[in-house]
JSON list of C-alpha atoms in Angstrom, two decimals:
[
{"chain": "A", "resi": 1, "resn": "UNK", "atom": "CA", "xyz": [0.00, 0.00, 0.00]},
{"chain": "A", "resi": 2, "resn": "UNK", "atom": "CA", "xyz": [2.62, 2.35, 0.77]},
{"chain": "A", "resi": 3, "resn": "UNK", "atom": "CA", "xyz": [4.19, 2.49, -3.22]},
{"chain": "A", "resi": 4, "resn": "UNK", "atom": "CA", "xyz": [0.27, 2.98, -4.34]},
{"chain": "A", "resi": 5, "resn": "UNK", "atom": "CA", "xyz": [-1.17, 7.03, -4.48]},
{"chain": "A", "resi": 6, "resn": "UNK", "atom": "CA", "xyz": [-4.90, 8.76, -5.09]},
{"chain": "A", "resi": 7, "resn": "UNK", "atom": "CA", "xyz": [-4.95, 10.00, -8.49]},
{"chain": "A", "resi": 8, "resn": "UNK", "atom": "CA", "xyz": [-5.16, 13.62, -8.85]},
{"chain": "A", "resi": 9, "resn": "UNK", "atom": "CA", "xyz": [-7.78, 13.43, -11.41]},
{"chain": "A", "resi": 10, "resn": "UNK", "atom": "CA", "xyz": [-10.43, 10.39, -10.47]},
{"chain": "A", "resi": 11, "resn": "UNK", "atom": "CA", "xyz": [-9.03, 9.74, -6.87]},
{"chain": "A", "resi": 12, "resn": "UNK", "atom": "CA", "xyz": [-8.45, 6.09, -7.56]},
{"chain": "A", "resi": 13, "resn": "UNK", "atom": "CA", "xyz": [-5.89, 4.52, -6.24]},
{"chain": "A", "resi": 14, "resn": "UNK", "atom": "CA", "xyz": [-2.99, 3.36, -8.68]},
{"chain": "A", "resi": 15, "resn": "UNK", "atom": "CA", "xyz": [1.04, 2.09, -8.20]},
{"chain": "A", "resi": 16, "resn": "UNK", "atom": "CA", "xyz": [3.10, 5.55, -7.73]},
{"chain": "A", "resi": 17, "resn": "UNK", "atom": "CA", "xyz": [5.23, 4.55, -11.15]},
{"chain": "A", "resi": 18, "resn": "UNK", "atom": "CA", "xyz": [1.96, 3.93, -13.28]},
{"chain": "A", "resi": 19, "resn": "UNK", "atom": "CA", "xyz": [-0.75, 5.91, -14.98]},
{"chain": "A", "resi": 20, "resn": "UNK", "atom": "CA", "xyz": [-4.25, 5.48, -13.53]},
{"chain": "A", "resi": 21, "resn": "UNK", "atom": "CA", "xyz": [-6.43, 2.58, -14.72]},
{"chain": "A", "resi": 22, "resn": "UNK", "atom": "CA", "xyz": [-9.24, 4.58, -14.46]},
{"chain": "A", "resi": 23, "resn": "UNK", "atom": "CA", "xyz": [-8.57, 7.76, -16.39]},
{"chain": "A", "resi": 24, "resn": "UNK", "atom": "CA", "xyz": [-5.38, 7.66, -18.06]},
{"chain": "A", "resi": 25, "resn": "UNK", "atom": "CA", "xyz": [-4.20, 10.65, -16.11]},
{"chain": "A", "resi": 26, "resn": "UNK", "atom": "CA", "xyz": [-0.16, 10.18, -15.76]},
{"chain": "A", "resi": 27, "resn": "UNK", "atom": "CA", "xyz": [1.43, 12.47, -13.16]},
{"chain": "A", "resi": 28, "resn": "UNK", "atom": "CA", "xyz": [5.33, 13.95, -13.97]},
{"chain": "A", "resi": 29, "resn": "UNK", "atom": "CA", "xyz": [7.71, 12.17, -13.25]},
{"chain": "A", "resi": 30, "resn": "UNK", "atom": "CA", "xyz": [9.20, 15.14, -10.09]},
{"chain": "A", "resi": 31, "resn": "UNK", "atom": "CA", "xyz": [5.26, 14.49, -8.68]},
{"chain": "A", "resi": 32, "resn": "UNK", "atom": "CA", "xyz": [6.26, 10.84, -8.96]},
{"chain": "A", "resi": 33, "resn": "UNK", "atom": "CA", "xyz": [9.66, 11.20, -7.29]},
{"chain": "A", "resi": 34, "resn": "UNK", "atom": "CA", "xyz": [8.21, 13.65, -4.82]},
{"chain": "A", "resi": 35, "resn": "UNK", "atom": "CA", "xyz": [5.35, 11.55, -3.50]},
{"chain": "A", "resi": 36, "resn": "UNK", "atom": "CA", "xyz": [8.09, 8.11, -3.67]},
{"chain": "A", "resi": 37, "resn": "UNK", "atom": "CA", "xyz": [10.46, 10.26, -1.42]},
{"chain": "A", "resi": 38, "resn": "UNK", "atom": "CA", "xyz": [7.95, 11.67, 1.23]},
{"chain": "A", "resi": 39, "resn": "UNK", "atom": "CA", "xyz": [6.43, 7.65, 1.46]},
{"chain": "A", "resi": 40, "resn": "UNK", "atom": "CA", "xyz": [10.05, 7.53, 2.06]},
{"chain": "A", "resi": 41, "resn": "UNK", "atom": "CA", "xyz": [10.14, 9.79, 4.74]},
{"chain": "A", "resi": 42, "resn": "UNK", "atom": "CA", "xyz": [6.79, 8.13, 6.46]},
{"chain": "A", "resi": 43, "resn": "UNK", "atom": "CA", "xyz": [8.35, 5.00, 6.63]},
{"chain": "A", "resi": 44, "resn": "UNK", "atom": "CA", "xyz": [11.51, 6.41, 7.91]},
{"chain": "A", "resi": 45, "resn": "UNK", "atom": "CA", "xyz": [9.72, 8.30, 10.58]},
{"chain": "A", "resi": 46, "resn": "UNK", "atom": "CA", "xyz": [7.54, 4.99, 11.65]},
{"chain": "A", "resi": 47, "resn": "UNK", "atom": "CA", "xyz": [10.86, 3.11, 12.13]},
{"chain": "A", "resi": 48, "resn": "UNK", "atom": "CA", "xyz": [11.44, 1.24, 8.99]},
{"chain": "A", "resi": 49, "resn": "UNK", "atom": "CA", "xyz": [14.88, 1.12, 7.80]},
{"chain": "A", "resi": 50, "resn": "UNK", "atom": "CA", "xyz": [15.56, 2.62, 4.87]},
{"chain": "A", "resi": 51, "resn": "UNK", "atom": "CA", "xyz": [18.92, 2.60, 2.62]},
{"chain": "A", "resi": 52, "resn": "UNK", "atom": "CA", "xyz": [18.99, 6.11, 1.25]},
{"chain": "A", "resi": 53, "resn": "UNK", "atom": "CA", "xyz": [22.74, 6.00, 0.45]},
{"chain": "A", "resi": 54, "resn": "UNK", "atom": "CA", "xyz": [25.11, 5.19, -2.19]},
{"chain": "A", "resi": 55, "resn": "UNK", "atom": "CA", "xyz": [28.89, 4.76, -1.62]},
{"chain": "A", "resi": 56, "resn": "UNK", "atom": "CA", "xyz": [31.06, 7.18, -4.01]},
{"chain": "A", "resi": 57, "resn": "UNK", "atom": "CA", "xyz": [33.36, 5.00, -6.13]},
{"chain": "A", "resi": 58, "resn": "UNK", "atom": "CA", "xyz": [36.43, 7.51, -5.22]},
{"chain": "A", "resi": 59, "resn": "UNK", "atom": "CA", "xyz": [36.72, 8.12, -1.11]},
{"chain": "A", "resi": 60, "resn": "UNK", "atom": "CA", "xyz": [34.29, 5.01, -0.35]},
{"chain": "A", "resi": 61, "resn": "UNK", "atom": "CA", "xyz": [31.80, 7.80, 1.98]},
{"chain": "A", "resi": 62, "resn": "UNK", "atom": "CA", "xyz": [28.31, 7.37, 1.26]},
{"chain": "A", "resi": 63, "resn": "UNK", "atom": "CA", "xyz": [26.35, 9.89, -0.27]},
{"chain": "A", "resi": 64, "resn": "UNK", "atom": "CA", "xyz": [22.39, 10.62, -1.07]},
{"chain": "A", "resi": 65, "resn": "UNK", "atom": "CA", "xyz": [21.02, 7.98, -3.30]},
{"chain": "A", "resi": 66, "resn": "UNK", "atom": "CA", "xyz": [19.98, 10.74, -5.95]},
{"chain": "A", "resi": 67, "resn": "UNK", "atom": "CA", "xyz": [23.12, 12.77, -6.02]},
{"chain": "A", "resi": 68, "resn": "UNK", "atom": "CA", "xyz": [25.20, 12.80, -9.36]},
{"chain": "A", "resi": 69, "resn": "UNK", "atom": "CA", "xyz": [28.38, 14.24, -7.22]},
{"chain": "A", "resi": 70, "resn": "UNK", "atom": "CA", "xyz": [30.14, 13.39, -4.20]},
{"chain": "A", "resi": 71, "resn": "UNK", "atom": "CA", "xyz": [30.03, 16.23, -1.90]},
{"chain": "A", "resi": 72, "resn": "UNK", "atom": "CA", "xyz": [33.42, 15.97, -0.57]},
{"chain": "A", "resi": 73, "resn": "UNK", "atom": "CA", "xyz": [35.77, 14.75, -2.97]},
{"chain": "A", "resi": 74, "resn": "UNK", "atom": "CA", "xyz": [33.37, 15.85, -6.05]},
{"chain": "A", "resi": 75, "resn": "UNK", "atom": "CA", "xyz": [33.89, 13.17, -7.61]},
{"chain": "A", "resi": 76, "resn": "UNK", "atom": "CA", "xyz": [31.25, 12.97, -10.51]},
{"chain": "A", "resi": 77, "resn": "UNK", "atom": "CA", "xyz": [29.18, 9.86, -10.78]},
{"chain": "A", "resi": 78, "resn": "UNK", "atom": "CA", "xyz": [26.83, 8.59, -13.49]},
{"chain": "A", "resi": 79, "resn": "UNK", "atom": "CA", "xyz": [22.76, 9.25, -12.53]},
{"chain": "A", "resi": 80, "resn": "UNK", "atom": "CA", "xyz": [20.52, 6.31, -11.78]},
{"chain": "A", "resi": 81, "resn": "UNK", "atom": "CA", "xyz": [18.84, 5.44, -15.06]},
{"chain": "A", "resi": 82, "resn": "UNK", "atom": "CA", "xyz": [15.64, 4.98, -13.61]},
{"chain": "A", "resi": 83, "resn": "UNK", "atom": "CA", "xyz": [15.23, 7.28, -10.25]},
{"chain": "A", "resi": 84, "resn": "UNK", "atom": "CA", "xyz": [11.94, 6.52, -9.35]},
{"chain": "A", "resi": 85, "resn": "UNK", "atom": "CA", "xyz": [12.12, 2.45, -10.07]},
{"chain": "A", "resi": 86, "resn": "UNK", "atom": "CA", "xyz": [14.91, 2.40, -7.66]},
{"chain": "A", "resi": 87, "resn": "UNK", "atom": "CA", "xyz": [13.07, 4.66, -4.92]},
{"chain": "A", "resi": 88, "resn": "UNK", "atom": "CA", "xyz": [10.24, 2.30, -5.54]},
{"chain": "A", "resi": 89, "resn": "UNK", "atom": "CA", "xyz": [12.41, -1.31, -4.87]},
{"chain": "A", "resi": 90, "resn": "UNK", "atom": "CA", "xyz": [14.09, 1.10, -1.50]},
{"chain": "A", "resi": 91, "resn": "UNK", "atom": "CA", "xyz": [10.33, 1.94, -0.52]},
{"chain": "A", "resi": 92, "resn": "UNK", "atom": "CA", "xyz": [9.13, -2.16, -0.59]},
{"chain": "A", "resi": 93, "resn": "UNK", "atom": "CA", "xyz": [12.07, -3.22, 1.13]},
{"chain": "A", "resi": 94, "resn": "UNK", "atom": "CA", "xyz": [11.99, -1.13, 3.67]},
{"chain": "A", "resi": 95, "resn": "UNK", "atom": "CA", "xyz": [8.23, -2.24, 4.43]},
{"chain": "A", "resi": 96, "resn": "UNK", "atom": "CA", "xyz": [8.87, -5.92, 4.51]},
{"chain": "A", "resi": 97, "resn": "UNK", "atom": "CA", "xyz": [11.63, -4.77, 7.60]},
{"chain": "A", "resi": 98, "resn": "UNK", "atom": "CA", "xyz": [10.93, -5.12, 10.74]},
{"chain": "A", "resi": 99, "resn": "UNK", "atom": "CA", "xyz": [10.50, -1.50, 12.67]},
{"chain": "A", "resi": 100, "resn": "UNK", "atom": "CA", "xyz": [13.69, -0.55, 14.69]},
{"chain": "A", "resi": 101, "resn": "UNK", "atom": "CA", "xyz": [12.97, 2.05, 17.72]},
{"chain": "A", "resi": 102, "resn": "UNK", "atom": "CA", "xyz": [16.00, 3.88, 17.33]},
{"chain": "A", "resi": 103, "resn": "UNK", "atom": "CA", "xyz": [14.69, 7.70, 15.58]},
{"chain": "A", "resi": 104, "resn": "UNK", "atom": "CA", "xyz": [17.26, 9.09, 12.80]},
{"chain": "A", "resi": 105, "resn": "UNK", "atom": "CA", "xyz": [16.57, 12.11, 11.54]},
{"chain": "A", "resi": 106, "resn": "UNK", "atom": "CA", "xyz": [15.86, 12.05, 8.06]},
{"chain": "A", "resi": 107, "resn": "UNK", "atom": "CA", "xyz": [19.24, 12.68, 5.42]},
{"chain": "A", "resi": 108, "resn": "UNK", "atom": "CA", "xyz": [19.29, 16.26, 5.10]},
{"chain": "A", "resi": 109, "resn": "UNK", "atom": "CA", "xyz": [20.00, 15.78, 1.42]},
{"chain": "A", "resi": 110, "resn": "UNK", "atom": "CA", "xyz": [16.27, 14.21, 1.24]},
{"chain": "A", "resi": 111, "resn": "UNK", "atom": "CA", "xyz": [15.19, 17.38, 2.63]},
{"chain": "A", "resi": 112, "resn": "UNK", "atom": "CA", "xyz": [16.86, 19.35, 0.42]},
{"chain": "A", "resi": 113, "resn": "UNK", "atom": "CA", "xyz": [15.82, 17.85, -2.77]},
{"chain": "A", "resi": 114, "resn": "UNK", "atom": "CA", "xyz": [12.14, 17.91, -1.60]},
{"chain": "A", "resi": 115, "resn": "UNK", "atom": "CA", "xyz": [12.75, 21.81, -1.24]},
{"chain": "A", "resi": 116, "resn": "UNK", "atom": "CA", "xyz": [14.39, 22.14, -4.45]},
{"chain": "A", "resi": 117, "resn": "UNK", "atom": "CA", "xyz": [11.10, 20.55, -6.02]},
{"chain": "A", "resi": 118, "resn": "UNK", "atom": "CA", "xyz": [8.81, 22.39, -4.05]},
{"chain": "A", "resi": 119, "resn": "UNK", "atom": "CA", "xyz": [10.74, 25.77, -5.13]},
{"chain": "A", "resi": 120, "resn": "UNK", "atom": "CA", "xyz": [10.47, 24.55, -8.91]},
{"chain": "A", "resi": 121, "resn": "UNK", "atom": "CA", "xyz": [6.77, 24.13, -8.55]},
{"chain": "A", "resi": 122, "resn": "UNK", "atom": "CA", "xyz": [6.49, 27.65, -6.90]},
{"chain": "A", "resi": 123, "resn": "UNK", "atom": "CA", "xyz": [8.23, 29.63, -9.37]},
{"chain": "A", "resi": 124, "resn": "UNK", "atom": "CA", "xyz": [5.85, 27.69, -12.52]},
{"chain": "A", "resi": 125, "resn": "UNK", "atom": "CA", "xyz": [2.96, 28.48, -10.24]},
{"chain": "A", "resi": 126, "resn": "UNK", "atom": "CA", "xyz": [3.66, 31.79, -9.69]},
{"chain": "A", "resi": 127, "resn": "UNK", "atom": "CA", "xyz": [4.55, 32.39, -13.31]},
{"chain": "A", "resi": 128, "resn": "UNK", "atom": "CA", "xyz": [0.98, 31.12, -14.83]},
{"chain": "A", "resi": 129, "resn": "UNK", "atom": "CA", "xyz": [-0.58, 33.41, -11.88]},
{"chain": "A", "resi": 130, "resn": "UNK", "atom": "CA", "xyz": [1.45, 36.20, -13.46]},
{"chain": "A", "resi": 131, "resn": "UNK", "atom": "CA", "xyz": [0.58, 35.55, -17.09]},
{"chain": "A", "resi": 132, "resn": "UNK", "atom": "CA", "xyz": [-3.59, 34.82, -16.11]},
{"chain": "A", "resi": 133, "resn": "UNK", "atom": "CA", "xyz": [-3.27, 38.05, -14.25]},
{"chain": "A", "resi": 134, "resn": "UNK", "atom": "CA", "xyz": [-2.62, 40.00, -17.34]},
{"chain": "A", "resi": 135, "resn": "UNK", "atom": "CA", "xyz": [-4.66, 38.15, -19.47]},
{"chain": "A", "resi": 136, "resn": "UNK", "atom": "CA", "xyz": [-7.26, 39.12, -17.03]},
{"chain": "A", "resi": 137, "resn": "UNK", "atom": "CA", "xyz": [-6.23, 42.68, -16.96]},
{"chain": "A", "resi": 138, "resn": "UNK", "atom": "CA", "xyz": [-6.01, 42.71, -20.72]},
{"chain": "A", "resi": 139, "resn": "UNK", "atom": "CA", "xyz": [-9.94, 41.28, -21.18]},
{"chain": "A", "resi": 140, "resn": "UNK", "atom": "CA", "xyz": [-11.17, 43.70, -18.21]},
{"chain": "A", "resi": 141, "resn": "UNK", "atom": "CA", "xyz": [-9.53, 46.32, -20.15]},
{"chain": "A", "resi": 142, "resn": "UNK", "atom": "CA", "xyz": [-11.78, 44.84, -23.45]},
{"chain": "A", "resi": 143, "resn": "UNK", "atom": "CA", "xyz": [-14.50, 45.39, -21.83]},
{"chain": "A", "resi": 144, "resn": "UNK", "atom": "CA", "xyz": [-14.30, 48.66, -20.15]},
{"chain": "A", "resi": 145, "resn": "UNK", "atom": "CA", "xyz": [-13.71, 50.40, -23.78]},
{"chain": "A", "resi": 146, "resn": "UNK", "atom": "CA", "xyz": [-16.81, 48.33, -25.31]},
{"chain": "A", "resi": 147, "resn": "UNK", "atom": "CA", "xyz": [-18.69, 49.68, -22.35]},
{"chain": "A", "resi": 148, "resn": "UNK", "atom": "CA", "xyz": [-17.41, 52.77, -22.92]},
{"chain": "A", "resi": 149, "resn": "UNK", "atom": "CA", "xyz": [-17.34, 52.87, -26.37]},
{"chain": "A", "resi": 150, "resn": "UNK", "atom": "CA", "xyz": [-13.79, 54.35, -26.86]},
{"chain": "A", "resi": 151, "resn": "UNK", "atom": "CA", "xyz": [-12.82, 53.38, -30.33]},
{"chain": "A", "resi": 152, "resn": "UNK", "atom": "CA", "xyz": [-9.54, 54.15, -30.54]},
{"chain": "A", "resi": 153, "resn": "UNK", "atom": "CA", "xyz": [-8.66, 52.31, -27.12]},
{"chain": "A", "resi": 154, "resn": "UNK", "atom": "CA", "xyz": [-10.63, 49.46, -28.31]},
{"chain": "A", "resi": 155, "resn": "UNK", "atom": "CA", "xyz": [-8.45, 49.28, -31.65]},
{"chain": "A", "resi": 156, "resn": "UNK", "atom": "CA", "xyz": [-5.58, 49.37, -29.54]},
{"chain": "A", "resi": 157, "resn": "UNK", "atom": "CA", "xyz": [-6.45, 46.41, -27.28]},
{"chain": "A", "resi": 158, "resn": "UNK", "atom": "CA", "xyz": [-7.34, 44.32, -30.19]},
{"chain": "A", "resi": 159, "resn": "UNK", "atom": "CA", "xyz": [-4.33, 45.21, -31.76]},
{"chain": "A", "resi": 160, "resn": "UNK", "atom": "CA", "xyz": [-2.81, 42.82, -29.03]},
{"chain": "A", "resi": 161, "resn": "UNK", "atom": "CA", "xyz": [-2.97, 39.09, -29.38]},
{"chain": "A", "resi": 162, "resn": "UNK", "atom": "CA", "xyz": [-5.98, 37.32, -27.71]},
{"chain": "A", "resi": 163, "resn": "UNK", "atom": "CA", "xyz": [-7.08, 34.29, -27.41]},
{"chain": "A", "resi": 164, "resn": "UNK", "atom": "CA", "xyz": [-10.30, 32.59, -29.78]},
{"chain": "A", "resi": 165, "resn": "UNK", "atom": "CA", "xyz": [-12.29, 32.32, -25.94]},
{"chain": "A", "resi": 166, "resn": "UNK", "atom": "CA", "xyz": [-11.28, 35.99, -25.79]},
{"chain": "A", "resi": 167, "resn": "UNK", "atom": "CA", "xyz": [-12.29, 36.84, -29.24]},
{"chain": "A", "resi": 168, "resn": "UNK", "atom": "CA", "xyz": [-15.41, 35.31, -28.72]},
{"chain": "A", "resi": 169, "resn": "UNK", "atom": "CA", "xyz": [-16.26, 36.77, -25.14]},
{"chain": "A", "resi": 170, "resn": "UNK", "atom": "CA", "xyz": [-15.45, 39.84, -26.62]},
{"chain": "A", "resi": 171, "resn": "UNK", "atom": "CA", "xyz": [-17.87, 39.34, -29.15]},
{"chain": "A", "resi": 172, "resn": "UNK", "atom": "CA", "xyz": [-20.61, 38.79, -27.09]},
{"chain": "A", "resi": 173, "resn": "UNK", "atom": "CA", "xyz": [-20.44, 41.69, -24.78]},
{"chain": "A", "resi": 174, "resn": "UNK", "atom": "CA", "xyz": [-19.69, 43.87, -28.23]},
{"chain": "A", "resi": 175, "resn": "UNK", "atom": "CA", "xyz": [-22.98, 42.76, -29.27]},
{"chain": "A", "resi": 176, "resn": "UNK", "atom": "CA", "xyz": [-24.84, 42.96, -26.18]},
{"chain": "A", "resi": 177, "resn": "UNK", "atom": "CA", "xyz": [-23.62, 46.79, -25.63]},
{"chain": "A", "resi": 178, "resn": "UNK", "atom": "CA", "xyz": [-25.28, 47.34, -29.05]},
{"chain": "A", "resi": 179, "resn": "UNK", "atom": "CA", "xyz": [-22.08, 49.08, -30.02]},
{"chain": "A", "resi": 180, "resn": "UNK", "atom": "CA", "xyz": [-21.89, 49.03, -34.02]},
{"chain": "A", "resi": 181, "resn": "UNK", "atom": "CA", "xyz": [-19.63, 47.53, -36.24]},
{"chain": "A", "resi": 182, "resn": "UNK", "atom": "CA", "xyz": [-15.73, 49.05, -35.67]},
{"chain": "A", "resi": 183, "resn": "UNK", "atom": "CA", "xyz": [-13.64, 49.13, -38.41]},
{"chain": "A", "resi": 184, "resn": "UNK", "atom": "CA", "xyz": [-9.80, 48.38, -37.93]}
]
């Protein structure tokens, strides 16, 4: 149960690595790796061990399962192939285990990467805010020169790209303001 997740789409369950059953609906592969690492986590904090270490092929420390370099020699090594397979064989080892009492905190390089991901998914977020924002702006701007019926700031606005859901919004409320016909 613990490599299985609620589908963002349908809310059926489904295997972390696969695409729902139900609706097709395939997550990316970070929200993959994200949800792998924090069952991960869970497990760590209930008890289980986990491996979440590599050794580095050059000064023999270990080092965070998904790093590509060693942080203290540098040493580059080649990535895992297939990230979220190997979380996935980590995660059902660690729950056939029996739990072991003594608490470890969590690798800080775990943390770290789940930071990293979460800062990724920010910035995207707060980019499409930004961009629907002005698109918003933009149409509210549409409409206060059809209400208004200021041609020339009207030919200016249209000069601007819209959308055809814009075009056609703008249609309507053209129409419905019984503004006639303007000629560009």
């Amino acid at each position: 149960m613990a490599d299985m997740r609620r589908c963002h789409e349908c809310s059926d369950l489904h295997a972390i690595g696969d695409a729902c059953p139900t609706c097709g609906h395939d997550s990316s592969m970070r929200d993959k790796m994200k949800c792998a690492l924090q069952r991960c986590m869970m497990l760590h904090h209930r008890g289980l061990p986990l491996e979440w270490t590599r050794r580095c092929t050059s000064c023999d420390r270990a080092i965070f399962m998904l790093e590509t370099t060693c942080p203290s020699c540098e040493t580059p090594h080649t990535p895992i192939r297939d990230e979220l397979k190997m979380l996935l064989i980590r995660l059902r080892k660690a729950m056939q285990a029996t739990p072991d009492r003594a608490h470890t905190p969590v690798p800080t390089a775990v943390v770290a990467w789940l930071r990293a991901a979460n800062a990724a998914e920010k910035r995207t977020a707060k980019a499409t805010r930004d961009e629907n924002t002005a698109k918003y702006r933009h149409f509210k701007a549409l409409v206060g020169a059809i209400e208004a019926r200021n041609l020339p700031m009207l030919k200016e606005l249209l000069a601007e790209p819209i959308t055809p859901l814009e075009q056609d919004a703008v249609y309507q409320l053209y129409t419905r303001c019984g503004t006639r016909r303007v000629s560009t």
